[in-house]
């Protein structure tokens, strides 16, 4: 009996060690991504995108087609938050020189807190993220060259940047729950809209899909054009506008699992 116990113990330890090794490796990869990639990068020419695909004819032809419509792109860190980070950076950047649109958005953002609390989100949590969200909007609202530098600085500060992402996730969740009857049809599996929001929308590092984009762009009354770069037929990089039929204020590039910002 004693011998059997002695024999089984090392196996348990091996399993634990294996799990620990996998976790360590995962953390190491995450740290490498963090160390090597800014949360939001500098503007780059579309030529830099082409140079990534010199060995890949399908993607190279699509990168060249994209360069006919866009002059620059800006990378975001591939951490599962890239859609929300790319969208909010690109939209605030666009608003810096559009006073009227900026004021409209600021008013909508200010009122959004009460809407979320009415839907049952905890007031204390919502207020905390909302305060930082409004601070970022106010700090980039000057409409000067300094505003661009301030935006870039805030979005590369993990604290501010992540708070903006969290708040946009809450706004998206709120929109999905407010229009639950409509969005229920898009949710796969036997889940309610509320369950989907708790599992796929509100948590950080969860990737975004069409349903996230439709809900967020509708909630913020903002058009988003996403260019899908994949292995589909032809050289065209397919465009989808959210909500359908809207005029895009923000252009994003989607490559499998990741969003970056595009500049027409």
mmCIF file of C-alpha atoms in Angstrom:
data_model
loop_
_atom_site.group_PDB
_atom_site.id
_atom_site.type_symbol
_atom_site.label_atom_id
_atom_site.label_comp_id
_atom_site.label_asym_id
_atom_site.label_seq_id
_atom_site.Cartn_x
_atom_site.Cartn_y
_atom_site.Cartn_z
ATOM 1 C CA UNK A 1 0.000 0.000 0.000
ATOM 2 C CA UNK A 2 2.822 2.347 0.996
ATOM 3 C CA UNK A 3 4.676 1.520 -2.238
ATOM 4 C CA UNK A 4 1.675 2.421 -4.389
ATOM 5 C CA UNK A 5 1.376 5.842 -2.782
ATOM 6 C CA UNK A 6 5.055 6.494 -3.323
ATOM 7 C CA UNK A 7 4.702 5.570 -6.984
ATOM 8 C CA UNK A 8 1.698 7.792 -7.707
ATOM 9 C CA UNK A 9 3.054 10.946 -6.137
ATOM 10 C CA UNK A 10 5.727 11.773 -8.729
ATOM 11 C CA UNK A 11 3.083 11.511 -11.499
ATOM 12 C CA UNK A 12 0.941 14.146 -9.766
ATOM 13 C CA UNK A 13 3.954 16.398 -9.410
ATOM 14 C CA UNK A 14 4.796 15.943 -13.073
ATOM 15 C CA UNK A 15 1.284 17.097 -14.048
ATOM 16 C CA UNK A 16 1.554 20.141 -11.810
ATOM 17 C CA UNK A 17 5.000 20.930 -13.207
ATOM 18 C CA UNK A 18 3.710 20.571 -16.759
ATOM 19 C CA UNK A 19 0.838 23.013 -16.114
ATOM 20 C CA UNK A 20 3.235 25.419 -14.436
ATOM 21 C CA UNK A 21 5.641 25.225 -17.405
ATOM 22 C CA UNK A 22 2.824 25.954 -19.863
ATOM 23 C CA UNK A 23 1.742 28.935 -17.746
ATOM 24 C CA UNK A 24 5.307 30.220 -17.540
ATOM 25 C CA UNK A 25 5.676 29.923 -21.299
ATOM 26 C CA UNK A 26 2.389 31.765 -21.823
ATOM 27 C CA UNK A 27 3.519 34.579 -19.508
ATOM 28 C CA UNK A 28 6.850 34.740 -21.318
ATOM 29 C CA UNK A 29 5.121 35.096 -24.707
ATOM 30 C CA UNK A 30 2.806 37.785 -23.306
ATOM 31 C CA UNK A 31 5.790 39.652 -21.864
ATOM 32 C CA UNK A 32 7.641 39.453 -25.198
ATOM 33 C CA UNK A 33 4.605 40.915 -26.976
ATOM 34 C CA UNK A 34 4.399 43.676 -24.362
ATOM 35 C CA UNK A 35 8.102 44.483 -24.565
ATOM 36 C CA UNK A 36 8.242 44.493 -28.355
ATOM 37 C CA UNK A 37 4.887 46.088 -29.284
ATOM 38 C CA UNK A 38 3.512 49.451 -28.173
ATOM 39 C CA UNK A 39 -0.152 49.519 -27.175
ATOM 40 C CA UNK A 40 -0.571 51.870 -30.158
ATOM 41 C CA UNK A 41 2.283 52.371 -32.609
ATOM 42 C CA UNK A 42 3.393 55.241 -34.861
ATOM 43 C CA UNK A 43 1.916 55.846 -38.313
ATOM 44 C CA UNK A 44 3.579 53.680 -40.968
ATOM 45 C CA UNK A 45 3.439 53.700 -44.742
ATOM 46 C CA UNK A 46 1.460 50.911 -46.427
ATOM 47 C CA UNK A 47 4.832 49.884 -47.924
ATOM 48 C CA UNK A 48 5.727 48.517 -44.472
ATOM 49 C CA UNK A 49 2.680 46.254 -44.725
ATOM 50 C CA UNK A 50 3.751 45.044 -48.174
ATOM 51 C CA UNK A 51 7.229 44.235 -46.867
ATOM 52 C CA UNK A 52 5.705 41.769 -44.359
ATOM 53 C CA UNK A 53 4.406 39.638 -47.237
ATOM 54 C CA UNK A 54 7.262 39.430 -49.736
ATOM 55 C CA UNK A 55 7.066 35.608 -49.497
ATOM 56 C CA UNK A 56 3.254 35.433 -49.660
ATOM 57 C CA UNK A 57 1.723 36.268 -53.064
ATOM 58 C CA UNK A 58 -1.905 36.262 -51.869
ATOM 59 C CA UNK A 59 -1.341 38.726 -49.029
ATOM 60 C CA UNK A 60 1.169 40.796 -51.026
ATOM 61 C CA UNK A 61 -1.342 41.434 -53.821
ATOM 62 C CA UNK A 62 -3.948 42.425 -51.214
ATOM 63 C CA UNK A 63 -1.517 44.769 -49.421
ATOM 64 C CA UNK A 64 -0.814 46.449 -52.782
ATOM 65 C CA UNK A 65 -4.548 46.806 -53.487
ATOM 66 C CA UNK A 66 -5.005 48.333 -50.032
ATOM 67 C CA UNK A 67 -2.247 50.880 -50.764
ATOM 68 C CA UNK A 68 -4.402 52.228 -53.626
ATOM 69 C CA UNK A 69 -7.025 53.354 -51.068
ATOM 70 C CA UNK A 70 -5.026 54.107 -47.907
ATOM 71 C CA UNK A 71 -1.789 55.999 -47.257
ATOM 72 C CA UNK A 72 -0.891 54.912 -43.719
ATOM 73 C CA UNK A 73 -1.691 52.378 -41.053
ATOM 74 C CA UNK A 74 -1.023 52.217 -37.316
ATOM 75 C CA UNK A 75 -0.428 48.981 -35.431
ATOM 76 C CA UNK A 76 -2.027 48.080 -32.105
ATOM 77 C CA UNK A 77 -0.841 45.453 -29.645
ATOM 78 C CA UNK A 78 -2.315 41.990 -30.365
ATOM 79 C CA UNK A 79 -3.752 41.361 -26.898
ATOM 80 C CA UNK A 80 -7.446 40.670 -27.554
ATOM 81 C CA UNK A 81 -8.320 44.321 -26.872
ATOM 82 C CA UNK A 82 -7.091 45.556 -30.255
ATOM 83 C CA UNK A 83 -10.527 46.335 -31.750
ATOM 84 C CA UNK A 84 -11.618 48.596 -28.890
ATOM 85 C CA UNK A 85 -8.189 50.221 -28.601
ATOM 86 C CA UNK A 86 -7.843 50.806 -32.347
ATOM 87 C CA UNK A 87 -11.364 52.179 -32.678
ATOM 88 C CA UNK A 88 -11.163 54.596 -29.721
ATOM 89 C CA UNK A 89 -7.733 55.921 -30.721
ATOM 90 C CA UNK A 90 -8.750 56.436 -34.363
ATOM 91 C CA UNK A 91 -12.066 58.085 -33.481
ATOM 92 C CA UNK A 92 -10.628 60.479 -30.894
ATOM 93 C CA UNK A 93 -7.826 61.340 -33.331
ATOM 94 C CA UNK A 94 -10.439 62.211 -35.956
ATOM 95 C CA UNK A 95 -12.438 64.339 -33.484
ATOM 96 C CA UNK A 96 -9.441 66.526 -32.563
ATOM 97 C CA UNK A 97 -10.086 68.754 -35.595
ATOM 98 C CA UNK A 98 -13.859 68.471 -35.675
ATOM 99 C CA UNK A 99 -15.221 70.608 -32.849
ATOM 100 C CA UNK A 100 -18.903 70.003 -33.572
ATOM 101 C CA UNK A 101 -18.550 66.210 -33.779
ATOM 102 C CA UNK A 102 -16.294 66.239 -30.717
ATOM 103 C CA UNK A 103 -18.925 68.081 -28.612
ATOM 104 C CA UNK A 104 -21.637 65.659 -29.744
ATOM 105 C CA UNK A 105 -19.511 62.667 -28.784
ATOM 106 C CA UNK A 106 -18.521 64.228 -25.452
ATOM 107 C CA UNK A 107 -22.194 64.761 -24.591
ATOM 108 C CA UNK A 108 -23.071 61.177 -25.543
ATOM 109 C CA UNK A 109 -20.145 59.862 -23.470
ATOM 110 C CA UNK A 110 -21.185 61.979 -20.474
ATOM 111 C CA UNK A 111 -24.749 60.593 -20.530
ATOM 112 C CA UNK A 112 -23.640 56.994 -21.087
ATOM 113 C CA UNK A 113 -22.873 56.445 -17.393
ATOM 114 C CA UNK A 114 -26.499 56.964 -16.281
ATOM 115 C CA UNK A 115 -27.719 54.675 -19.088
ATOM 116 C CA UNK A 116 -25.456 51.862 -17.839
ATOM 117 C CA UNK A 117 -26.502 52.329 -14.208
ATOM 118 C CA UNK A 118 -30.179 52.212 -15.295
ATOM 119 C CA UNK A 119 -29.454 48.862 -16.988
ATOM 120 C CA UNK A 120 -28.239 47.471 -13.664
ATOM 121 C CA UNK A 121 -24.453 47.903 -13.942
ATOM 122 C CA UNK A 122 -22.928 48.639 -10.500
ATOM 123 C CA UNK A 123 -22.692 52.416 -10.085
ATOM 124 C CA UNK A 124 -19.347 52.403 -8.263
ATOM 125 C CA UNK A 125 -17.629 50.375 -11.018
ATOM 126 C CA UNK A 126 -19.182 52.340 -13.862
ATOM 127 C CA UNK A 127 -18.294 55.706 -12.278
ATOM 128 C CA UNK A 128 -14.653 54.762 -11.854
ATOM 129 C CA UNK A 129 -14.169 53.824 -15.530
ATOM 130 C CA UNK A 130 -16.426 56.635 -16.768
ATOM 131 C CA UNK A 131 -14.371 59.294 -14.925
ATOM 132 C CA UNK A 132 -11.171 58.147 -16.643
ATOM 133 C CA UNK A 133 -12.941 57.865 -20.014
ATOM 134 C CA UNK A 134 -14.137 61.486 -19.700
ATOM 135 C CA UNK A 135 -10.690 62.623 -18.558
ATOM 136 C CA UNK A 136 -9.133 61.178 -21.721
ATOM 137 C CA UNK A 137 -11.816 62.827 -23.912
ATOM 138 C CA UNK A 138 -11.232 66.185 -22.180
ATOM 139 C CA UNK A 139 -7.450 65.977 -22.375
ATOM 140 C CA UNK A 140 -7.441 65.447 -26.148
ATOM 141 C CA UNK A 141 -10.189 67.973 -26.824
ATOM 142 C CA UNK A 142 -8.004 71.039 -27.297
ATOM 143 C CA UNK A 143 -7.906 70.781 -31.076
ATOM 144 C CA UNK A 144 -4.184 71.618 -31.256
ATOM 145 C CA UNK A 145 -1.053 69.748 -32.382
ATOM 146 C CA UNK A 146 -0.436 69.004 -28.694
ATOM 147 C CA UNK A 147 -3.729 67.086 -28.639
ATOM 148 C CA UNK A 148 -2.270 64.435 -30.983
ATOM 149 C CA UNK A 149 0.792 63.982 -28.759
ATOM 150 C CA UNK A 150 -1.453 63.809 -25.675
ATOM 151 C CA UNK A 151 -3.676 61.177 -27.302
ATOM 152 C CA UNK A 152 -0.652 59.039 -28.197
ATOM 153 C CA UNK A 153 0.785 59.393 -24.698
ATOM 154 C CA UNK A 154 -2.483 58.464 -22.937
ATOM 155 C CA UNK A 155 -3.111 55.449 -25.176
ATOM 156 C CA UNK A 156 0.366 54.100 -24.486
ATOM 157 C CA UNK A 157 -0.126 54.463 -20.744
ATOM 158 C CA UNK A 158 -1.513 51.045 -19.743
ATOM 159 C CA UNK A 159 -3.722 52.510 -16.992
ATOM 160 C CA UNK A 160 -5.526 55.082 -19.133
ATOM 161 C CA UNK A 161 -5.558 52.906 -22.248
ATOM 162 C CA UNK A 162 -7.067 49.874 -20.521
ATOM 163 C CA UNK A 163 -9.678 51.981 -18.694
ATOM 164 C CA UNK A 164 -10.873 53.319 -22.065
ATOM 165 C CA UNK A 165 -11.097 49.742 -23.386
ATOM 166 C CA UNK A 166 -13.035 48.552 -20.307
ATOM 167 C CA UNK A 167 -15.505 51.423 -20.581
ATOM 168 C CA UNK A 168 -16.124 50.758 -24.283
ATOM 169 C CA UNK A 169 -16.701 47.093 -23.433
ATOM 170 C CA UNK A 170 -19.344 48.197 -20.890
ATOM 171 C CA UNK A 171 -21.010 50.483 -23.457
ATOM 172 C CA UNK A 172 -21.073 47.592 -25.952
ATOM 173 C CA UNK A 173 -22.519 45.221 -23.362
ATOM 174 C CA UNK A 174 -25.148 47.820 -22.467
ATOM 175 C CA UNK A 175 -26.209 48.206 -26.107
ATOM 176 C CA UNK A 176 -26.460 44.425 -26.575
ATOM 177 C CA UNK A 177 -28.626 44.082 -23.458
ATOM 178 C CA UNK A 178 -30.795 47.075 -24.324
ATOM 179 C CA UNK A 179 -31.603 45.567 -27.756
ATOM 180 C CA UNK A 180 -31.452 41.934 -26.576
ATOM 181 C CA UNK A 181 -34.359 40.778 -28.787
ATOM 182 C CA UNK A 182 -32.498 41.896 -31.907
ATOM 183 C CA UNK A 183 -29.035 40.615 -30.952
ATOM 184 C CA UNK A 184 -30.223 37.244 -29.623
ATOM 185 C CA UNK A 185 -30.387 35.937 -33.231
ATOM 186 C CA UNK A 186 -26.634 36.489 -33.709
ATOM 187 C CA UNK A 187 -25.525 34.548 -30.638
ATOM 188 C CA UNK A 188 -24.426 30.977 -31.188
ATOM 189 C CA UNK A 189 -24.988 28.259 -28.641
ATOM 190 C CA UNK A 190 -27.664 28.167 -26.004
ATOM 191 C CA UNK A 191 -26.751 31.472 -24.327
ATOM 192 C CA UNK A 192 -28.753 34.524 -23.384
ATOM 193 C CA UNK A 193 -27.495 37.964 -24.445
ATOM 194 C CA UNK A 194 -26.609 38.685 -20.821
ATOM 195 C CA UNK A 195 -24.529 35.486 -20.549
ATOM 196 C CA UNK A 196 -22.798 36.303 -23.829
ATOM 197 C CA UNK A 197 -21.947 39.789 -22.514
ATOM 198 C CA UNK A 198 -20.523 38.416 -19.251
ATOM 199 C CA UNK A 199 -18.420 35.815 -21.094
ATOM 200 C CA UNK A 200 -17.409 37.476 -24.384
ATOM 201 C CA UNK A 201 -17.832 41.252 -24.159
ATOM 202 C CA UNK A 202 -17.075 42.606 -20.685
ATOM 203 C CA UNK A 203 -13.876 40.637 -19.851
ATOM 204 C CA UNK A 204 -10.568 42.124 -21.017
ATOM 205 C CA UNK A 205 -8.515 40.281 -23.671
ATOM 206 C CA UNK A 206 -11.613 38.752 -25.292
ATOM 207 C CA UNK A 207 -11.491 39.176 -29.075
ATOM 208 C CA UNK A 208 -14.220 41.101 -30.890
ATOM 209 C CA UNK A 209 -16.499 39.873 -33.640
ATOM 210 C CA UNK A 210 -19.168 41.444 -35.885
ATOM 211 C CA UNK A 211 -21.686 41.554 -33.052
ATOM 212 C CA UNK A 212 -19.333 43.661 -30.872
ATOM 213 C CA UNK A 213 -18.698 46.101 -33.726
ATOM 214 C CA UNK A 214 -22.375 46.484 -34.649
ATOM 215 C CA UNK A 215 -23.383 47.104 -31.020
ATOM 216 C CA UNK A 216 -20.584 49.552 -30.227
ATOM 217 C CA UNK A 217 -20.878 51.589 -33.435
ATOM 218 C CA UNK A 218 -24.665 51.779 -32.944
ATOM 219 C CA UNK A 219 -24.314 52.843 -29.290
ATOM 220 C CA UNK A 220 -21.832 55.596 -30.201
ATOM 221 C CA UNK A 221 -23.648 56.576 -33.402
ATOM 222 C CA UNK A 222 -20.389 56.235 -35.344
ATOM 223 C CA UNK A 223 -19.639 54.544 -38.658
ATOM 224 C CA UNK A 224 -16.780 52.033 -38.834
ATOM 225 C CA UNK A 225 -15.381 50.518 -42.046
ATOM 226 C CA UNK A 226 -13.432 47.295 -41.538
ATOM 227 C CA UNK A 227 -11.214 46.016 -44.365
ATOM 228 C CA UNK A 228 -10.881 42.228 -44.178
ATOM 229 C CA UNK A 229 -7.507 40.955 -45.354
ATOM 230 C CA UNK A 230 -7.596 37.170 -45.682
ATOM 231 C CA UNK A 231 -7.032 34.345 -48.166
ATOM 232 C CA UNK A 232 -10.366 34.876 -49.934
ATOM 233 C CA UNK A 233 -10.490 34.933 -53.739
ATOM 234 C CA UNK A 234 -9.332 37.969 -55.731
ATOM 235 C CA UNK A 235 -7.003 40.802 -54.759
ATOM 236 C CA UNK A 236 -9.649 43.084 -53.252
ATOM 237 C CA UNK A 237 -9.607 43.649 -49.479
ATOM 238 C CA UNK A 238 -13.327 43.355 -48.703
ATOM 239 C CA UNK A 239 -14.918 46.272 -46.857
ATOM 240 C CA UNK A 240 -17.783 46.002 -44.348
ATOM 241 C CA UNK A 241 -19.463 49.099 -42.923
ATOM 242 C CA UNK A 242 -20.943 49.078 -39.416
ATOM 243 C CA UNK A 243 -23.770 49.918 -38.863
ATOM 244 C CA UNK A 244 -24.808 48.972 -42.407
ATOM 245 C CA UNK A 245 -25.230 51.960 -44.704
ATOM 246 C CA UNK A 246 -23.397 54.398 -42.402
ATOM 247 C CA UNK A 247 -20.640 56.804 -43.450
ATOM 248 C CA UNK A 248 -17.409 55.562 -41.859
ATOM 249 C CA UNK A 249 -15.565 57.889 -39.461
ATOM 250 C CA UNK A 250 -13.024 55.196 -38.599
ATOM 251 C CA UNK A 251 -11.234 52.733 -40.897
ATOM 252 C CA UNK A 252 -9.730 49.540 -39.488
ATOM 253 C CA UNK A 253 -7.718 46.733 -41.027
ATOM 254 C CA UNK A 254 -8.607 43.204 -39.929
ATOM 255 C CA UNK A 255 -6.153 40.364 -40.369
ATOM 256 C CA UNK A 256 -7.156 37.033 -38.793
ATOM 257 C CA UNK A 257 -7.506 37.701 -35.063
ATOM 258 C CA UNK A 258 -6.258 41.296 -35.152
ATOM 259 C CA UNK A 259 -7.268 44.931 -35.863
ATOM 260 C CA UNK A 260 -5.033 47.886 -36.820
ATOM 261 C CA UNK A 261 -5.940 51.467 -37.810
ATOM 262 C CA UNK A 262 -6.084 52.606 -41.460
ATOM 263 C CA UNK A 263 -5.799 56.152 -42.837
ATOM 264 C CA UNK A 264 -7.517 56.909 -46.182
#
